[in-house]
Tab-separated table of C-alpha atoms in Angstrom:
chain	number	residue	atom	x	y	z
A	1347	UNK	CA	27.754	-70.119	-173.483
A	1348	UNK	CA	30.870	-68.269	-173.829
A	1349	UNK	CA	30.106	-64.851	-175.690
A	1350	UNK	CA	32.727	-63.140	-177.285
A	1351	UNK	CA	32.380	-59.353	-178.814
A	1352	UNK	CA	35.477	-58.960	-181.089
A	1353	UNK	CA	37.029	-59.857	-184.219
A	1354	UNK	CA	40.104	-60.574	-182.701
A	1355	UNK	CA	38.639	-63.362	-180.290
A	1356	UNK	CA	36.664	-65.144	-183.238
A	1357	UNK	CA	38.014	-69.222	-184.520
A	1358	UNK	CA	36.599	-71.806	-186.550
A	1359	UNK	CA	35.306	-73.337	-183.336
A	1360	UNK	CA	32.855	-70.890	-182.765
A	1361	UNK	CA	29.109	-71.988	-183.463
A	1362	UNK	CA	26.274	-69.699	-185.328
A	1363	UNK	CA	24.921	-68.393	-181.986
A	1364	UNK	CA	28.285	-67.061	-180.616
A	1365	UNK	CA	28.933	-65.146	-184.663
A	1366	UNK	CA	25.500	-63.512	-184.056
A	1367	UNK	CA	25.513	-62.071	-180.578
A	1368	UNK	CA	29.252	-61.263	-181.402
A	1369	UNK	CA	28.573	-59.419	-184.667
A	1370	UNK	CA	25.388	-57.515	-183.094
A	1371	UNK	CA	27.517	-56.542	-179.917
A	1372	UNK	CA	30.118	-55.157	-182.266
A	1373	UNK	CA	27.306	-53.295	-184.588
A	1374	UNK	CA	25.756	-52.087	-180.701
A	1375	UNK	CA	28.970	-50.671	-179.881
A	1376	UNK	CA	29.179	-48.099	-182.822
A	1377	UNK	CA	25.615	-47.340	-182.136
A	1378	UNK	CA	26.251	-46.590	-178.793
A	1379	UNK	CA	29.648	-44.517	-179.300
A	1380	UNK	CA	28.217	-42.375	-181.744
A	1381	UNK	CA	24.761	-41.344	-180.090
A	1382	UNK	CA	24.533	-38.015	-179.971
A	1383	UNK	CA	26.807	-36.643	-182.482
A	1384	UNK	CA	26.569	-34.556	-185.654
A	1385	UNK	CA	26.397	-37.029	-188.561
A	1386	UNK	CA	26.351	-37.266	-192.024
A	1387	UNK	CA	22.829	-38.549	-193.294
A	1388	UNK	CA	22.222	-40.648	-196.258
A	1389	UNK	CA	19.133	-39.990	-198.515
A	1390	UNK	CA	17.351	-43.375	-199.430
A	1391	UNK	CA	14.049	-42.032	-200.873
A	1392	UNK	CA	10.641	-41.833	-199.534
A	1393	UNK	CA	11.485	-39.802	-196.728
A	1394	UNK	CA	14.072	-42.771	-195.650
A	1395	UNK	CA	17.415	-42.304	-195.041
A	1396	UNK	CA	20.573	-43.770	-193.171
A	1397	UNK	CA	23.207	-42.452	-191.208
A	1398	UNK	CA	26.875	-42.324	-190.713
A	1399	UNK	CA	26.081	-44.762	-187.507
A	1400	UNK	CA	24.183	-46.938	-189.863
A	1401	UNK	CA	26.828	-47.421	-192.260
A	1402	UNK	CA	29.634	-48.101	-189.481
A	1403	UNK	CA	27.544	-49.862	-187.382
A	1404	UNK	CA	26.899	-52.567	-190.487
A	1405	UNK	CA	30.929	-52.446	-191.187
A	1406	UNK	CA	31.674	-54.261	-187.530
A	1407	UNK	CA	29.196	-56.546	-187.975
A	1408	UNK	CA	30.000	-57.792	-191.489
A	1409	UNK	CA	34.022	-57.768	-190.241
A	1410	UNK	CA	32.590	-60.336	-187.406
A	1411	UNK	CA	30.645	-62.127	-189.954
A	1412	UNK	CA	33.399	-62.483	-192.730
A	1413	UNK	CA	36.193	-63.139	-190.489
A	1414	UNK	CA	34.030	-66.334	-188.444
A	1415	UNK	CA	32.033	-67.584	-191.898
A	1416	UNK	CA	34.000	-66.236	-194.965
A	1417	UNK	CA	32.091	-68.637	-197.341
A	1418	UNK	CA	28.533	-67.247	-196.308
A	1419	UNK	CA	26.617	-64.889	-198.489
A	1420	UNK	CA	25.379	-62.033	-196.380
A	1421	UNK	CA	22.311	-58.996	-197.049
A	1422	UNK	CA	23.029	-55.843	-195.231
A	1423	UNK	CA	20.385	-52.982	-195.386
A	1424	UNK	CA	22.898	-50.327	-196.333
A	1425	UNK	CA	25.462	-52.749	-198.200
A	1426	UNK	CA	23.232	-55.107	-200.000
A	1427	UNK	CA	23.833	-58.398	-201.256
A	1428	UNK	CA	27.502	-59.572	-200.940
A	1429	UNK	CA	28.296	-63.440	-201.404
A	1430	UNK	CA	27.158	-66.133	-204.113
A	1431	UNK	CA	22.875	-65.724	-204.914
A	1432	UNK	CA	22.464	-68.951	-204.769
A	1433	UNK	CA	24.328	-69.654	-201.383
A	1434	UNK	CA	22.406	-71.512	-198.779
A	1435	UNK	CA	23.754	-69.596	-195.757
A	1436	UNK	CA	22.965	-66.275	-195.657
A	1437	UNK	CA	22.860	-63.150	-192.563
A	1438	UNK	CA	20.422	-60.948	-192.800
A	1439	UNK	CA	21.953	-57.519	-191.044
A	1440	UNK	CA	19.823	-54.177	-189.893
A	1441	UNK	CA	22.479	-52.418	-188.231
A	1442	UNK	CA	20.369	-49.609	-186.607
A	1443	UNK	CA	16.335	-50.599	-186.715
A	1444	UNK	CA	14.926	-47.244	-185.505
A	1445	UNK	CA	17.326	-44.498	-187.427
A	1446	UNK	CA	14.535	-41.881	-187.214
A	1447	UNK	CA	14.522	-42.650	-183.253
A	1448	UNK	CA	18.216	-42.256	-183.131
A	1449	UNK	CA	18.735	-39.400	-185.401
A	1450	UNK	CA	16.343	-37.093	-182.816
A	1451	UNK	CA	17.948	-38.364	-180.136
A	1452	UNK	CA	15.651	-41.278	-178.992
A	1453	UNK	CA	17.595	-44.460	-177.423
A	1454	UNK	CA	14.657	-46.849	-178.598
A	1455	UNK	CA	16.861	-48.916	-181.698
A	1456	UNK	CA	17.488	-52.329	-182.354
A	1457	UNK	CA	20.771	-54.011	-183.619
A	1458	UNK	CA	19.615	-56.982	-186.242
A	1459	UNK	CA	21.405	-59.901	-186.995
A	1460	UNK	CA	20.034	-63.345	-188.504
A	1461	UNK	CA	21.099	-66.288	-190.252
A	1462	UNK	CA	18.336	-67.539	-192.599
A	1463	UNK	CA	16.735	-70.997	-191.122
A	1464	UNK	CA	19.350	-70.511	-188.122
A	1465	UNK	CA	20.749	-68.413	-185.052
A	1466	UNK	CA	19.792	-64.799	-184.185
A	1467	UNK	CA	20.497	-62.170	-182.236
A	1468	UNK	CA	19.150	-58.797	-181.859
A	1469	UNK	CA	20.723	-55.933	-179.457
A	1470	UNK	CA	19.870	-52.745	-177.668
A	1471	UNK	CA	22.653	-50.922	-177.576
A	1472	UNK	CA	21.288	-49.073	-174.780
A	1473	UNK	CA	20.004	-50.852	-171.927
A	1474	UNK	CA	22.914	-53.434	-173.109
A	1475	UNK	CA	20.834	-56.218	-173.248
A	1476	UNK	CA	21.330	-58.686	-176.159
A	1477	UNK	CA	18.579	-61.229	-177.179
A	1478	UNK	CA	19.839	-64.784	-179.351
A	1479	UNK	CA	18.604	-67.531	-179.993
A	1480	UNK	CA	20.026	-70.849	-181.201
A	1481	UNK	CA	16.706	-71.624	-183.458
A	1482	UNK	CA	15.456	-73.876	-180.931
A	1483	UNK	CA	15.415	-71.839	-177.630
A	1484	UNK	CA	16.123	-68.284	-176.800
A	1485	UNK	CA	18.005	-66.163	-174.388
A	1486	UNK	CA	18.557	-62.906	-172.932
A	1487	UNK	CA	22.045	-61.700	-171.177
A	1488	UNK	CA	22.921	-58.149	-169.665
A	1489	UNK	CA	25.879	-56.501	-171.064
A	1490	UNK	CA	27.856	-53.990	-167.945
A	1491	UNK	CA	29.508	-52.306	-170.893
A	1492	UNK	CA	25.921	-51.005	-171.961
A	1493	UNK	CA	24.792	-49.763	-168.712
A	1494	UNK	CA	22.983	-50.982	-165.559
A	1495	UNK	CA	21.188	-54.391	-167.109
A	1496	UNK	CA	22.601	-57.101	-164.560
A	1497	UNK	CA	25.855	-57.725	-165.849
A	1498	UNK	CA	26.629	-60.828	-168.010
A	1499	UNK	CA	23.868	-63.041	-166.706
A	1500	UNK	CA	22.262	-64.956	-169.048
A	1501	UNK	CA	18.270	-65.679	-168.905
A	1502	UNK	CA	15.694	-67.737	-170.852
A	1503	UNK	CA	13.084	-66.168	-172.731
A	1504	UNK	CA	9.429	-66.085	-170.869
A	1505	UNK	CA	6.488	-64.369	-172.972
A	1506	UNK	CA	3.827	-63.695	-171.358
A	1507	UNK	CA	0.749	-61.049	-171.743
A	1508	UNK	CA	0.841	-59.965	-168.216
A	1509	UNK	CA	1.899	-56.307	-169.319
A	1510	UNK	CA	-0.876	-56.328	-171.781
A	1511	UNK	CA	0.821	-53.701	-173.683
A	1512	UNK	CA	0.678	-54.054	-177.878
A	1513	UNK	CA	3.517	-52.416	-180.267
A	1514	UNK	CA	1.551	-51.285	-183.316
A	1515	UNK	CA	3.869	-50.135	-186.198
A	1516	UNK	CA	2.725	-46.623	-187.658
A	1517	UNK	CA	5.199	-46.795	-190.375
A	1518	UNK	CA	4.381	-47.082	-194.151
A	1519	UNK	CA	4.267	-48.571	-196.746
A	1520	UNK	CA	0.938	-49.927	-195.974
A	1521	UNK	CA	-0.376	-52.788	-199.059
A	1522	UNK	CA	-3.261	-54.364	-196.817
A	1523	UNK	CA	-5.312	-50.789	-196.454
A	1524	UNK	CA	-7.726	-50.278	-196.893
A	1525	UNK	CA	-8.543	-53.850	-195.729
A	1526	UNK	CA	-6.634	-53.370	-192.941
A	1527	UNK	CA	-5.205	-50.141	-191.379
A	1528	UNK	CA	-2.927	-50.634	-188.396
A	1529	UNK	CA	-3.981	-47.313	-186.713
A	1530	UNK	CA	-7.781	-47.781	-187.025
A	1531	UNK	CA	-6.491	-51.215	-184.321
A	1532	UNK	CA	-5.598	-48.390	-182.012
A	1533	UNK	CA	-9.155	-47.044	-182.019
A	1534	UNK	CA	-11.224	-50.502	-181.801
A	1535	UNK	CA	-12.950	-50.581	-178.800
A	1536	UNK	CA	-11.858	-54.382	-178.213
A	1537	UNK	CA	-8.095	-52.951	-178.388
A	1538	UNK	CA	-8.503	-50.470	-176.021
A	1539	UNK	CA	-10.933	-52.655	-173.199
A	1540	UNK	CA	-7.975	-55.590	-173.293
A	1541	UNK	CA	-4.989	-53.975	-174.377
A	1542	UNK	CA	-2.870	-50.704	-174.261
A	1543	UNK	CA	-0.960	-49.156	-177.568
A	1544	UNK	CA	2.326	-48.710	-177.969
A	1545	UNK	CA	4.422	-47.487	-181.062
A	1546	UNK	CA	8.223	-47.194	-180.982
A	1547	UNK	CA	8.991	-47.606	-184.093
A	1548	UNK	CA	12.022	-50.222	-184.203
A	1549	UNK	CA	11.554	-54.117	-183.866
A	1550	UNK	CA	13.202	-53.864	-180.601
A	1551	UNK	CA	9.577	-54.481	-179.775
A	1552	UNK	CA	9.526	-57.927	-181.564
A	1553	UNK	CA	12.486	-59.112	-178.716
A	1554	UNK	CA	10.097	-57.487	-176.064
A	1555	UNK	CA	7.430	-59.999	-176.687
A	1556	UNK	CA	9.741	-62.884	-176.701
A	1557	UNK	CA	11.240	-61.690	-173.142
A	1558	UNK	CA	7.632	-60.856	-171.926
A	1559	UNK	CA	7.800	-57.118	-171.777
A	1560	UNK	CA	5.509	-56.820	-174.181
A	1561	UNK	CA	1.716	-58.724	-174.918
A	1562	UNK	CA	2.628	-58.593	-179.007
A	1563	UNK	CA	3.391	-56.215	-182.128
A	1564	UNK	CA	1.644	-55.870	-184.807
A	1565	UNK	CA	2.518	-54.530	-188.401
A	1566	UNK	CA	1.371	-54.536	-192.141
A	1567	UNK	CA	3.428	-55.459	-194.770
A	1568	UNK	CA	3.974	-58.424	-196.896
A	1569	UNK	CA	6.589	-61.438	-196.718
A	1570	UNK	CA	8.521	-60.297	-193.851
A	1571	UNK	CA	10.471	-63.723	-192.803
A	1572	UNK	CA	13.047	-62.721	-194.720
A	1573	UNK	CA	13.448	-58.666	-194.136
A	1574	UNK	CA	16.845	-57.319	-192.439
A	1575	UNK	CA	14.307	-55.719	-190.270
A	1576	UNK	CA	12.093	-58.161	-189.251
A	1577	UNK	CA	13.973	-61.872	-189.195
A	1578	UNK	CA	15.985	-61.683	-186.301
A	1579	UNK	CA	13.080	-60.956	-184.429
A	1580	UNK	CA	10.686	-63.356	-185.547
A	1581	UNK	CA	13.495	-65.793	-185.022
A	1582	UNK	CA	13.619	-64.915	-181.358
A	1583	UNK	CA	9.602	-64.612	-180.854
A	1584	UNK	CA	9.455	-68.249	-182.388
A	1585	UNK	CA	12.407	-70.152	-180.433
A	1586	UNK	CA	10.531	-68.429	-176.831
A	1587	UNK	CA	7.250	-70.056	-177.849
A	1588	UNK	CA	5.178	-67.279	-179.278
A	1589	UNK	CA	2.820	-67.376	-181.333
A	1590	UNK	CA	3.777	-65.564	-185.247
A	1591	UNK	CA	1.558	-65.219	-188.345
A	1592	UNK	CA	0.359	-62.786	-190.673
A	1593	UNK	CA	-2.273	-60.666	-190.269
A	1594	UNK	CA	-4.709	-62.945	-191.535
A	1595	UNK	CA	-3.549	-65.935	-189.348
A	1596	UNK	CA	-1.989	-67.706	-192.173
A	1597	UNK	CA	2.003	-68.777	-191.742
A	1598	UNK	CA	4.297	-65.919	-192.842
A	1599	UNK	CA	6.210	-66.824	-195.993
A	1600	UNK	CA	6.407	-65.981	-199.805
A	1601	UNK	CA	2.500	-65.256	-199.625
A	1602	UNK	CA	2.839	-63.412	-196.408
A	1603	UNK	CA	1.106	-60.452	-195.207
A	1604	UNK	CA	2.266	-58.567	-192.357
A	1605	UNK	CA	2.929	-59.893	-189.107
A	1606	UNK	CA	0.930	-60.799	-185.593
A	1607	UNK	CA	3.389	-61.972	-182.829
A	1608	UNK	CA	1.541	-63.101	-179.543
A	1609	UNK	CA	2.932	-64.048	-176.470
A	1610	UNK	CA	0.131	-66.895	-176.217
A	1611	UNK	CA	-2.818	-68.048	-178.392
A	1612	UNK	CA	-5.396	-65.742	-176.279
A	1613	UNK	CA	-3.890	-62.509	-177.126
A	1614	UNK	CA	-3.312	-63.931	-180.576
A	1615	UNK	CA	-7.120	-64.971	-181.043
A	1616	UNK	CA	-8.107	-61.608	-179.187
A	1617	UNK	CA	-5.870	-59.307	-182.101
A	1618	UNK	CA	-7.358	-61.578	-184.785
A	1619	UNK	CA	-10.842	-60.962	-183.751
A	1620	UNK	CA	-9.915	-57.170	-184.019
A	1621	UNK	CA	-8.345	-57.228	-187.162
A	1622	UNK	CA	-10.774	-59.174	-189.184
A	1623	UNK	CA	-13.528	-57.916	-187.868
């Protein structure tokens, strides 16, 4: 598959797969240019906020988008909803999952792009890696111009639970508690016999269990299949084979809650015994 990382380069004859990895190198780009400067920060509320990275990372990717599918509708985190509501083609964009990380100077983000029902891609700007998918299988290929991840080779997704390490997201809001309470996981003494914690805070983690560098990831929340954050992700996590529900097994969709994404059925069946019990 010919990847392409450029406005200029982009035609009619390119498919979904090629717009997604090309729009999520160009938002990885920005990311990685301006890590490390002084920038302007952008109050959301709730102790949230965005940055000037944020906002220009989310510009190149919607210039990739609009100039490859001008007729799609598209929902950016910091742009919003641009395009006709009712369209039936619409990219979800998170152009810098993990601004916290990045605004103290920690390299663990995640560059989001997904069409709904389609392709996906999600970058990390700095290892250079970018994970896609095509909806059916997924893929992983090193990017030289992000550092020292193998060049351009391109790899197929292998989960697996050999690392037995678990992403837990920390962050609020949480609306399962006090049912559930991702943190009180971390101190089951199940989770700690099988597994070991991690939290970094960005759904980078949700492409790490899809190229088997992570066992699975775990968060609260509610319908998250279609969340800038979370849909590239899941996207990639299903097309490698893993196995993705809420957190009380059920599919994730309108009546969604949260998210459990397993490598394979054990650790699925092992984090479910954990949670509900």
């Amino acid at each position: 598959m010919d990847m392409i990382s450029s406005s200029e380069n982009l035609s009619a004859a390119l498919d979904d797969t090629e717009v997604a990895v090309a729009a999520v190198s160009a938002g990885a780009d920005v990311v990685r240019t301006l890590y490390g400067q002084r920038l302007a920060r952008f109050d959301k509320g709730d102790g949230d906020f965005a940055t000037a990275a944020d906002v220009a990372a989310e510009k190149a990717i919607l210039d990739i988008i609009r100039a490859a599918r001008p007729d799609d509708a598209v929902l950016g985190e910091e742009s919003g909803r641009q395009g006709a509501a009712d369209a039936t083609r619409r990219w979800l964009v998170d152009p810098l999952c993990g601004t916290l990380n990045y605004a103290v100077g920690n390299m663990l983000v995640a560059v989001n792009v997904a069409l709904r029902e389609g392709a996906a891609a999600v970058a990390d700007p700095f290892s250079g890696e970018v994970f896609f998918t095509d909806g059916e299988a997924a893929w992983v290929r090193g990017d030289s111009a992000g550092g020292d991840a193998g060049g351009d080779a391109v790899t197929k997704l292998a989960p697996t639970a050999a690392t037995g390490l678990v992403d837990v997201n920390l962050d609020p809001p949480f609306p399962s508690a006090p049912g559930f309470r991702a943190v009180e996981l971390l101190a089951h003494p199940g989770f700690v016999e099988r597994f070991r914690p991690r939290v970094v805070s960005t759904t980078l983690a949700l492409a790490w269990v899809a190229a088997g560098k992570r066992a699975a990831y775990v968060t609260d929340g509610g319908d998250l299949s279609g969340s800038v954050h979370f849909a590239a992700g899941i996207a990639l996590c299903r097309a490698a084979g893993c196995v993705v529900t809420g957190i009380d097994g059920a599919p994730i969709g309108p009546a969604g809650r949260g998210l459990v994404v397993a490598a394979d059925a054990e650790t699925h069946a092992q984090l479910m015994s954990m949670i509900r019990g």
